[in-house]
Amino acid sequence: IPVIIARVYENAAATGKNNGPRMTNQQPSNDSVVELAPEKDPSKNAPAVICAIEGAPSAGSRIVLLGTQKNTFSFAYNNGMYTLSLQPKRIPLPLSIKLVDFIKEDYAGTDMARDYKSRIYASGENLDREVVVSMNRPFRYKAFTFFQSSYSQEGNREASTFAVVENPARQLPYIASFLIMAGLLVHFCIQLIAGIRHSQGNKR
């Protein structure tokens, strides 16, 4: 299906009464979405796309898709029905995680969370064990770090949300520190040997 991308917003907000995916015959403008400055944290950005379907009955119109909306846009094309939606990119993780239990500790006499943690069972390459992830205790596996982000509790149902960060260079600071320590040790040994030889030469 030839989808023509007219404009992509890294961060945007809907304007007007209709905040969901919609079609407009107007050119892309601020009456549909308004562009915002990108956030430092990419996860806080709300992307938007304005596109058109070439050859569709609605050709020439603009379709506005907002990443903050779960709505979809359906249309007919070549005797078939198709749906467009703007969704986050799926990145497969090298492990599987199962929530075993979620524990929430409140401040005395309040419903405000003092601490919350998740007991998960993680399995992957050279990994098959139970792990505890809490607010100040992330779980690291290969280049990925899992942070306890949020949670939800509805009756007997519990859900835990993790923020996942991939950092392939996570080991570089440790390697750099090791090299610095090794260099200082070599320098100290060289100076020590030179000092010993110098003192032995003076004795002669």
CSV table of C-alpha atoms in Angstrom, one decimal:
chain,number,residue,atom,x,y,z
A,1,ILE,CA,0.0,0.0,0.0
A,2,PRO,CA,1.7,3.3,-1.0
A,3,VAL,CA,1.6,5.5,2.1
A,4,ILE,CA,2.8,9.0,1.4
A,5,ILE,CA,4.4,10.6,4.5
A,6,ALA,CA,3.8,14.4,4.4
A,7,ARG,CA,5.3,15.3,7.7
A,8,VAL,CA,6.7,13.6,10.9
A,9,TYR,CA,6.6,15.3,14.3
A,10,GLU,CA,9.1,14.1,16.9
A,11,ASN,CA,7.0,15.7,19.6
A,12,ALA,CA,3.5,17.2,19.1
A,13,ALA,CA,0.1,17.8,20.7
A,14,ALA,CA,-3.3,17.6,19.2
A,15,THR,CA,-5.4,20.8,18.8
A,16,GLY,CA,-9.1,21.2,18.2
A,17,LYS,CA,-12.0,19.1,19.4
A,18,ASN,CA,-11.0,15.9,17.6
A,19,ASN,CA,-7.8,14.6,19.3
A,20,GLY,CA,-7.8,11.1,17.7
A,21,PRO,CA,-6.7,9.9,14.2
A,22,ARG,CA,-8.7,11.8,11.6
A,23,MET,CA,-8.8,12.8,8.0
A,24,THR,CA,-8.7,16.4,6.8
A,25,ASN,CA,-8.6,17.9,3.3
A,26,GLN,CA,-6.5,20.8,4.6
A,27,GLN,CA,-2.8,20.9,4.3
A,28,PRO,CA,-0.8,19.9,7.4
A,29,SER,CA,-1.1,22.8,9.7
A,30,ASN,CA,-1.5,23.7,13.4
A,31,ASP,CA,-5.3,23.1,13.2
A,32,SER,CA,-4.5,19.4,13.4
A,33,VAL,CA,-1.3,19.2,15.5
A,34,VAL,CA,1.1,21.6,17.0
A,35,GLU,CA,4.8,20.9,17.0
A,36,LEU,CA,6.5,20.9,20.4
A,37,ALA,CA,10.2,21.0,21.4
A,38,PRO,CA,11.6,17.5,21.8
A,39,GLU,CA,12.0,16.4,25.4
A,40,LYS,CA,15.4,15.4,26.7
A,41,ASP,CA,13.9,12.0,27.7
A,42,PRO,CA,12.7,10.5,24.3
A,43,SER,CA,10.1,8.4,26.1
A,44,LYS,CA,8.3,11.6,27.0
A,45,ASN,CA,7.9,12.7,23.4
A,46,ALA,CA,4.5,12.3,21.7
A,47,PRO,CA,5.1,11.8,18.0
A,48,ALA,CA,2.7,12.5,15.2
A,49,VAL,CA,2.5,11.7,11.5
A,50,ILE,CA,0.6,13.3,8.7
A,51,CYS,CA,0.2,11.0,5.7
A,52,ALA,CA,-2.0,10.1,2.7
A,53,ILE,CA,-2.9,6.9,0.9
A,54,GLU,CA,-2.1,7.1,-2.8
A,55,GLY,CA,-4.9,5.7,-5.0
A,56,ALA,CA,-7.3,5.3,-2.2
A,57,PRO,CA,-10.9,6.8,-2.5
A,58,SER,CA,-9.7,9.5,-0.1
A,59,ALA,CA,-6.7,10.3,-2.2
A,60,GLY,CA,-5.6,13.9,-1.6
A,61,SER,CA,-6.8,14.0,1.9
A,62,ARG,CA,-4.5,14.0,4.9
A,63,ILE,CA,-4.5,11.4,7.7
A,64,VAL,CA,-3.4,12.6,11.1
A,65,LEU,CA,-2.0,9.9,13.4
A,66,LEU,CA,-1.0,10.7,17.0
A,67,GLY,CA,1.3,8.5,19.0
A,68,THR,CA,-0.5,9.4,22.2
A,69,GLN,CA,-3.8,7.9,21.0
A,70,LYS,CA,-4.7,4.2,20.9
A,71,ASN,CA,-7.2,4.9,18.1
A,72,THR,CA,-6.7,3.6,14.6
A,73,PHE,CA,-7.6,4.8,11.1
A,74,SER,CA,-9.3,2.2,8.9
A,75,PHE,CA,-9.8,2.6,5.1
A,76,ALA,CA,-10.8,0.6,2.0
A,77,TYR,CA,-8.2,-0.2,-0.6
A,78,ASN,CA,-8.4,-2.6,-3.6
A,79,ASN,CA,-11.4,-4.4,-2.2
A,80,GLY,CA,-9.8,-4.8,1.2
A,81,MET,CA,-9.9,-3.1,4.6
A,82,TYR,CA,-6.7,-1.8,6.2
A,83,THR,CA,-5.8,0.0,9.4
A,84,LEU,CA,-3.2,2.6,10.2
A,85,SER,CA,-1.9,3.4,13.6
A,86,LEU,CA,1.2,5.0,15.1
A,87,GLN,CA,2.9,2.8,17.7
A,88,PRO,CA,6.2,2.6,19.5
A,89,LYS,CA,8.8,0.4,17.8
A,90,ARG,CA,9.0,-3.1,19.2
A,91,ILE,CA,12.5,-4.2,20.3
A,92,PRO,CA,12.8,-7.9,21.2
A,93,LEU,CA,14.7,-8.5,24.4
A,94,PRO,CA,17.1,-11.4,24.8
A,95,LEU,CA,15.2,-12.8,27.8
A,96,SER,CA,11.7,-13.6,29.1
A,97,ILE,CA,10.3,-12.1,32.3
A,98,LYS,CA,7.5,-13.4,34.5
A,99,LEU,CA,6.1,-11.4,37.4
A,100,VAL,CA,6.1,-13.6,40.5
A,101,ASP,CA,4.9,-11.0,43.1
A,102,PHE,CA,4.6,-7.3,43.5
A,103,ILE,CA,5.2,-5.7,47.0
A,104,LYS,CA,4.2,-2.1,47.9
A,105,GLU,CA,5.2,-0.5,51.2
A,106,ASP,CA,3.3,2.7,52.2
A,107,TYR,CA,4.3,5.4,54.6
A,108,ALA,CA,2.6,4.8,57.9
A,109,GLY,CA,-1.0,6.0,57.9
A,110,THR,CA,-1.1,6.9,54.2
A,111,ASP,CA,-1.6,5.4,50.8
A,112,MET,CA,1.7,7.0,49.5
A,113,ALA,CA,4.2,4.5,48.4
A,114,ARG,CA,7.4,4.4,50.4
A,115,ASP,CA,8.9,1.7,48.3
A,116,TYR,CA,7.7,-0.9,45.8
A,117,LYS,CA,9.5,-3.8,44.3
A,118,SER,CA,8.9,-6.6,41.9
A,119,ARG,CA,9.9,-10.2,42.2
A,120,ILE,CA,10.4,-11.6,38.7
A,121,TYR,CA,11.6,-14.8,37.2
A,122,ALA,CA,14.0,-14.1,34.4
A,123,SER,CA,15.3,-16.7,31.9
A,124,GLY,CA,17.7,-16.3,29.0
A,125,GLU,CA,21.2,-17.2,28.0
A,126,ASN,CA,23.1,-18.2,31.2
A,127,LEU,CA,20.1,-16.9,33.2
A,128,ASP,CA,17.4,-18.8,35.0
A,129,ARG,CA,16.6,-17.4,38.4
A,130,GLU,CA,14.4,-15.1,40.5
A,131,VAL,CA,15.3,-11.4,40.6
A,132,VAL,CA,14.1,-8.5,42.8
A,133,VAL,CA,13.7,-5.2,41.0
A,134,SER,CA,13.0,-2.1,43.2
A,135,MET,CA,13.0,1.7,43.0
A,136,ASN,CA,16.7,1.9,43.8
A,137,ARG,CA,17.8,-1.5,42.7
A,138,PRO,CA,17.7,-2.1,38.9
A,139,PHE,CA,18.3,-5.4,37.2
A,140,ARG,CA,21.0,-5.6,34.6
A,141,TYR,CA,21.4,-8.3,31.9
A,142,LYS,CA,23.9,-8.0,29.1
A,143,ALA,CA,23.5,-4.4,27.6
A,144,PHE,CA,20.0,-3.9,29.2
A,145,THR,CA,19.1,-2.3,32.5
A,146,PHE,CA,15.5,-2.7,33.9
A,147,PHE,CA,14.3,0.0,36.3
A,148,GLN,CA,11.1,-0.2,38.4
A,149,SER,CA,9.0,2.5,36.8
A,150,SER,CA,5.4,2.2,37.9
A,151,TYR,CA,2.8,-0.3,39.0
A,152,SER,CA,-1.0,-0.9,39.1
A,153,GLN,CA,-3.1,-2.9,41.5
A,154,GLU,CA,-6.8,-3.7,40.8
A,155,GLY,CA,-8.3,-6.1,43.3
A,156,ASN,CA,-6.3,-9.3,43.1
A,157,ARG,CA,-4.6,-8.3,39.9
A,158,GLU,CA,-1.1,-6.8,39.9
A,159,ALA,CA,1.0,-5.3,37.1
A,160,SER,CA,4.5,-3.9,37.2
A,161,THR,CA,6.0,-1.6,34.6
A,162,PHE,CA,9.7,-1.4,33.9
A,163,ALA,CA,11.7,1.2,32.0
A,164,VAL,CA,14.3,-0.5,29.9
A,165,VAL,CA,17.5,1.1,28.8
A,166,GLU,CA,20.0,-0.4,26.4
A,167,ASN,CA,23.6,0.6,26.8
A,168,PRO,CA,26.1,-1.5,24.8
A,169,ALA,CA,29.0,0.5,26.2
A,170,ARG,CA,28.0,-0.1,29.8
A,171,GLN,CA,31.3,-1.9,30.6
A,172,LEU,CA,33.5,0.9,29.1
A,173,PRO,CA,33.7,3.0,32.3
A,174,TYR,CA,34.9,-0.1,34.2
A,175,ILE,CA,37.4,-1.0,31.5
A,176,ALA,CA,38.7,2.6,31.5
A,177,SER,CA,39.0,2.6,35.3
A,178,PHE,CA,41.0,-0.7,35.1
A,179,LEU,CA,43.3,0.7,32.5
A,180,ILE,CA,43.9,3.9,34.5
A,181,MET,CA,44.7,1.8,37.6
A,182,ALA,CA,47.0,-0.5,35.6
A,183,GLY,CA,48.8,2.5,34.1
A,184,LEU,CA,49.3,4.1,37.6
A,185,LEU,CA,50.6,0.7,38.9
A,186,VAL,CA,53.1,0.4,36.0
A,187,HIS,CA,54.2,4.0,36.5
A,188,PHE,CA,54.7,3.4,40.3
A,189,CYS,CA,56.7,0.2,39.6
A,190,ILE,CA,58.9,2.0,37.1
A,191,GLN,CA,59.6,4.9,39.6
A,192,LEU,CA,60.2,2.3,42.4
A,193,ILE,CA,62.7,0.4,40.3
A,194,ALA,CA,64.4,3.6,39.2
A,195,GLY,CA,64.6,4.7,42.9
A,196,ILE,CA,66.1,1.4,44.0
A,197,ARG,CA,68.7,1.5,41.3
A,198,HIS,CA,69.6,5.1,42.1
A,199,SER,CA,70.0,4.3,45.8
A,200,GLN,CA,72.2,1.3,45.0
A,201,GLY,CA,74.4,3.4,42.7
A,202,ASN,CA,74.9,5.9,45.5
A,203,LYS,CA,76.0,3.2,47.9
A,204,ARG,CA,78.8,2.2,45.5
